[in-house]
Structures are given as C-alpha cells and as structure tokens.
Amino acid sequence: MSLAVEKYEYKPDNLIASRKMPIMTASKEAAEALKRGAPVTIGSDGKIKKITAAGEGQADVSALYGIVAEDAVSGKKAAVYLTGEFHADELVFETHVVVKDVEVPFRKLGIFLV
C-alpha cells in the first residue's frame, strides 16, 4: 500500500442554474463528437449536431433542439436537455456562435439562460 499523498482536483459543474423548473431530457444519436453544454440542432436524420455559423450573427438555429447533457461520441446516443434553466456562461459554442444567437429561440423550447 502506497502512503504517498494523492491529489485530486474538483471542478464544479455549473451548467444547470436551477432545479425549480422541471428538466426534461431525451436521448438522440450524435452526428459528431459533442461536449457537455453544447447547444445542438437536430437534422432530418434525427441526429444531433453542433450549431454552425458562417459569421458573427449568422448562426443557424432553425432546427434548434436542446443542450447536450454529457460528452457524446459520434454515432452513439447522448442525453440532451430539452427544458430547464442553465447558466449561459457554461454553454460551449462553436466559432461565431454566441449566447444572443440562441437565447430567444431557446425560450420557445422552454430553455432559459441566466
């Protein structure tokens, strides 16, 4: 048995802002690797993928679906938050996608950013 001091690091997860509002989830296949906290769209094939943008303010949110609840691997099922309150600064965005691109469309889905 080793008596060496083991060090651990704790990084709090602050994605979920409140549990006052019900948090609903779904399981969908990922079309690509996704990080927890990434807003996603759903394609006609039923797979979720990252929101993309050609430039600032040009994010395609027409098929906005939810927020990835856990890191996902391409081709595997991943949990997606469909409703709830989330910290905007904990979301993971692609280049040129910002909070203001998804804030209002998310409200229509029952996702609120604080």
Short mmCIF file of the C-alpha atoms (twelve columns), coordinates in Angstrom:
data_MODEL
# 
_entry.id   MODEL 
# 
loop_
_atom_site.group_PDB 
_atom_site.id 
_atom_site.type_symbol 
_atom_site.label_atom_id 
_atom_site.label_alt_id 
_atom_site.label_comp_id 
_atom_site.label_asym_id 
_atom_site.label_seq_id 
_atom_site.Cartn_x 
_atom_site.Cartn_y 
_atom_site.Cartn_z 
_atom_site.pdbx_PDB_model_num 
ATOM 1   C CA . MET A 1   0.000   0.000  0.000   1 
ATOM 2   C CA . SER A 2   1.335   3.391  -1.006  1 
ATOM 3   C CA . LEU A 3   1.401   6.121  1.618   1 
ATOM 4   C CA . ALA A 4   2.060   8.835  -0.954  1 
ATOM 5   C CA . VAL A 5   -0.328  11.744 -0.850  1 
ATOM 6   C CA . GLU A 6   -2.784  11.574 -3.720  1 
ATOM 7   C CA . LYS A 7   -4.083  14.807 -5.156  1 
ATOM 8   C CA . TYR A 8   -7.467  15.261 -6.760  1 
ATOM 9   C CA . GLU A 9   -8.979  18.230 -8.471  1 
ATOM 10  C CA . TYR A 10  -12.634 19.145 -8.173  1 
ATOM 11  C CA . LYS A 11  -14.176 21.340 -10.829 1 
ATOM 12  C CA . PRO A 12  -17.780 22.241 -10.030 1 
ATOM 13  C CA . ASP A 13  -20.317 21.798 -12.793 1 
ATOM 14  C CA . ASN A 14  -22.430 24.914 -13.034 1 
ATOM 15  C CA . LEU A 15  -24.336 24.224 -16.248 1 
ATOM 16  C CA . ILE A 16  -27.689 23.765 -14.503 1 
ATOM 17  C CA . ALA A 17  -28.792 27.051 -12.925 1 
ATOM 18  C CA . SER A 18  -31.869 25.889 -11.035 1 
ATOM 19  C CA . ARG A 19  -33.960 22.829 -10.331 1 
ATOM 20  C CA . LYS A 20  -37.142 24.867 -9.738  1 
ATOM 21  C CA . MET A 21  -38.183 24.317 -13.338 1 
ATOM 22  C CA . PRO A 22  -38.515 20.698 -14.472 1 
ATOM 23  C CA . ILE A 23  -35.607 19.441 -16.552 1 
ATOM 24  C CA . MET A 24  -36.702 17.154 -19.362 1 
ATOM 25  C CA . THR A 25  -34.243 15.087 -21.366 1 
ATOM 26  C CA . ALA A 26  -34.183 12.940 -24.468 1 
ATOM 27  C CA . SER A 27  -31.679 10.513 -25.925 1 
ATOM 28  C CA . LYS A 28  -30.565 11.117 -29.506 1 
ATOM 29  C CA . GLU A 29  -27.759 9.827  -31.686 1 
ATOM 30  C CA . ALA A 30  -24.865 12.259 -32.144 1 
ATOM 31  C CA . ALA A 31  -23.817 13.032 -35.720 1 
ATOM 32  C CA . GLU A 32  -20.420 14.189 -34.406 1 
ATOM 33  C CA . ALA A 33  -18.441 14.431 -31.168 1 
ATOM 34  C CA . LEU A 34  -20.146 16.871 -28.783 1 
ATOM 35  C CA . LYS A 35  -19.175 18.475 -25.473 1 
ATOM 36  C CA . ARG A 36  -21.461 18.794 -22.447 1 
ATOM 37  C CA . GLY A 37  -23.153 22.193 -22.580 1 
ATOM 38  C CA . ALA A 38  -23.163 22.499 -26.367 1 
ATOM 39  C CA . PRO A 39  -26.406 23.798 -27.887 1 
ATOM 40  C CA . VAL A 40  -27.431 21.454 -30.690 1 
ATOM 41  C CA . THR A 41  -29.735 21.227 -33.673 1 
ATOM 42  C CA . ILE A 42  -31.457 18.095 -34.927 1 
ATOM 43  C CA . GLY A 43  -31.220 17.026 -38.537 1 
ATOM 44  C CA . SER A 44  -33.800 15.370 -40.748 1 
ATOM 45  C CA . ASP A 45  -31.983 12.107 -39.982 1 
ATOM 46  C CA . GLY A 46  -32.822 12.536 -36.270 1 
ATOM 47  C CA . LYS A 47  -29.185 13.041 -35.258 1 
ATOM 48  C CA . ILE A 48  -27.968 15.966 -33.164 1 
ATOM 49  C CA . LYS A 49  -25.087 18.216 -34.191 1 
ATOM 50  C CA . LYS A 50  -23.396 21.478 -33.234 1 
ATOM 51  C CA . ILE A 51  -24.858 24.816 -34.225 1 
ATOM 52  C CA . THR A 52  -22.819 26.338 -37.018 1 
ATOM 53  C CA . ALA A 53  -22.374 29.910 -38.208 1 
ATOM 54  C CA . ALA A 54  -20.721 31.332 -41.309 1 
ATOM 55  C CA . GLY A 55  -20.019 34.559 -39.419 1 
ATOM 56  C CA . GLU A 56  -20.976 36.629 -36.383 1 
ATOM 57  C CA . GLY A 57  -24.763 36.760 -36.005 1 
ATOM 58  C CA . GLN A 58  -25.321 34.105 -38.698 1 
ATOM 59  C CA . ALA A 59  -25.955 31.053 -36.519 1 
ATOM 60  C CA . ASP A 60  -28.388 28.538 -37.985 1 
ATOM 61  C CA . VAL A 61  -30.891 27.912 -35.179 1 
ATOM 62  C CA . SER A 62  -33.801 26.863 -37.391 1 
ATOM 63  C CA . ALA A 63  -33.667 23.288 -36.071 1 
ATOM 64  C CA . LEU A 64  -32.529 24.155 -32.517 1 
ATOM 65  C CA . TYR A 65  -33.160 21.147 -30.279 1 
ATOM 66  C CA . GLY A 66  -31.517 21.459 -26.850 1 
ATOM 67  C CA . ILE A 67  -28.298 21.358 -24.819 1 
ATOM 68  C CA . VAL A 68  -26.023 18.316 -24.630 1 
ATOM 69  C CA . ALA A 69  -26.142 16.859 -21.108 1 
ATOM 70  C CA . GLU A 70  -22.939 14.790 -21.384 1 
ATOM 71  C CA . ASP A 71  -19.949 14.475 -23.674 1 
ATOM 72  C CA . ALA A 72  -21.007 12.488 -26.740 1 
ATOM 73  C CA . VAL A 73  -19.252 10.342 -29.305 1 
ATOM 74  C CA . SER A 74  -20.251 10.360 -32.957 1 
ATOM 75  C CA . GLY A 75  -22.700 7.558  -33.751 1 
ATOM 76  C CA . LYS A 76  -23.642 6.955  -30.106 1 
ATOM 77  C CA . LYS A 77  -26.707 8.033  -28.118 1 
ATOM 78  C CA . ALA A 78  -26.365 11.152 -25.971 1 
ATOM 79  C CA . ALA A 79  -28.635 12.786 -23.404 1 
ATOM 80  C CA . VAL A 80  -29.992 16.195 -24.369 1 
ATOM 81  C CA . TYR A 81  -31.667 18.728 -22.083 1 
ATOM 82  C CA . LEU A 82  -34.979 19.815 -23.626 1 
ATOM 83  C CA . THR A 83  -36.148 22.182 -20.862 1 
ATOM 84  C CA . GLY A 84  -34.685 23.899 -17.811 1 
ATOM 85  C CA . GLU A 85  -32.670 26.866 -16.573 1 
ATOM 86  C CA . PHE A 86  -28.986 26.969 -17.483 1 
ATOM 87  C CA . HIS A 87  -26.035 29.306 -16.943 1 
ATOM 88  C CA . ALA A 88  -25.275 30.978 -20.276 1 
ATOM 89  C CA . ASP A 89  -21.570 31.294 -19.480 1 
ATOM 90  C CA . GLU A 90  -21.275 27.495 -19.105 1 
ATOM 91  C CA . LEU A 91  -22.515 26.773 -22.650 1 
ATOM 92  C CA . VAL A 92  -19.981 25.502 -25.189 1 
ATOM 93  C CA . PHE A 93  -20.180 27.290 -28.546 1 
ATOM 94  C CA . GLU A 94  -18.547 26.844 -31.926 1 
ATOM 95  C CA . THR A 95  -16.727 29.720 -33.639 1 
ATOM 96  C CA . HIS A 96  -19.021 32.691 -34.426 1 
ATOM 97  C CA . VAL A 97  -21.908 31.337 -32.303 1 
ATOM 98  C CA . VAL A 98  -22.734 33.401 -29.206 1 
ATOM 99  C CA . VAL A 99  -25.351 33.406 -26.447 1 
ATOM 100 C CA . LYS A 100 -27.516 36.034 -28.141 1 
ATOM 101 C CA . ASP A 101 -27.930 33.694 -31.140 1 
ATOM 102 C CA . VAL A 102 -29.707 31.052 -29.033 1 
ATOM 103 C CA . GLU A 103 -31.225 32.921 -26.083 1 
ATOM 104 C CA . VAL A 104 -34.601 33.840 -27.631 1 
ATOM 105 C CA . PRO A 105 -35.001 30.654 -29.722 1 
ATOM 106 C CA . PHE A 106 -34.287 28.603 -26.576 1 
ATOM 107 C CA . ARG A 107 -37.123 30.358 -24.709 1 
ATOM 108 C CA . LYS A 108 -39.571 28.972 -27.252 1 
ATOM 109 C CA . LEU A 109 -38.339 25.470 -26.339 1 
ATOM 110 C CA . GLY A 110 -38.609 26.007 -22.582 1 
ATOM 111 C CA . ILE A 111 -34.884 26.506 -22.063 1 
ATOM 112 C CA . PHE A 112 -33.972 29.648 -20.141 1 
ATOM 113 C CA . LEU A 113 -30.466 31.099 -19.908 1 
ATOM 114 C CA . VAL A 114 -29.378 33.104 -16.877 1 
# 
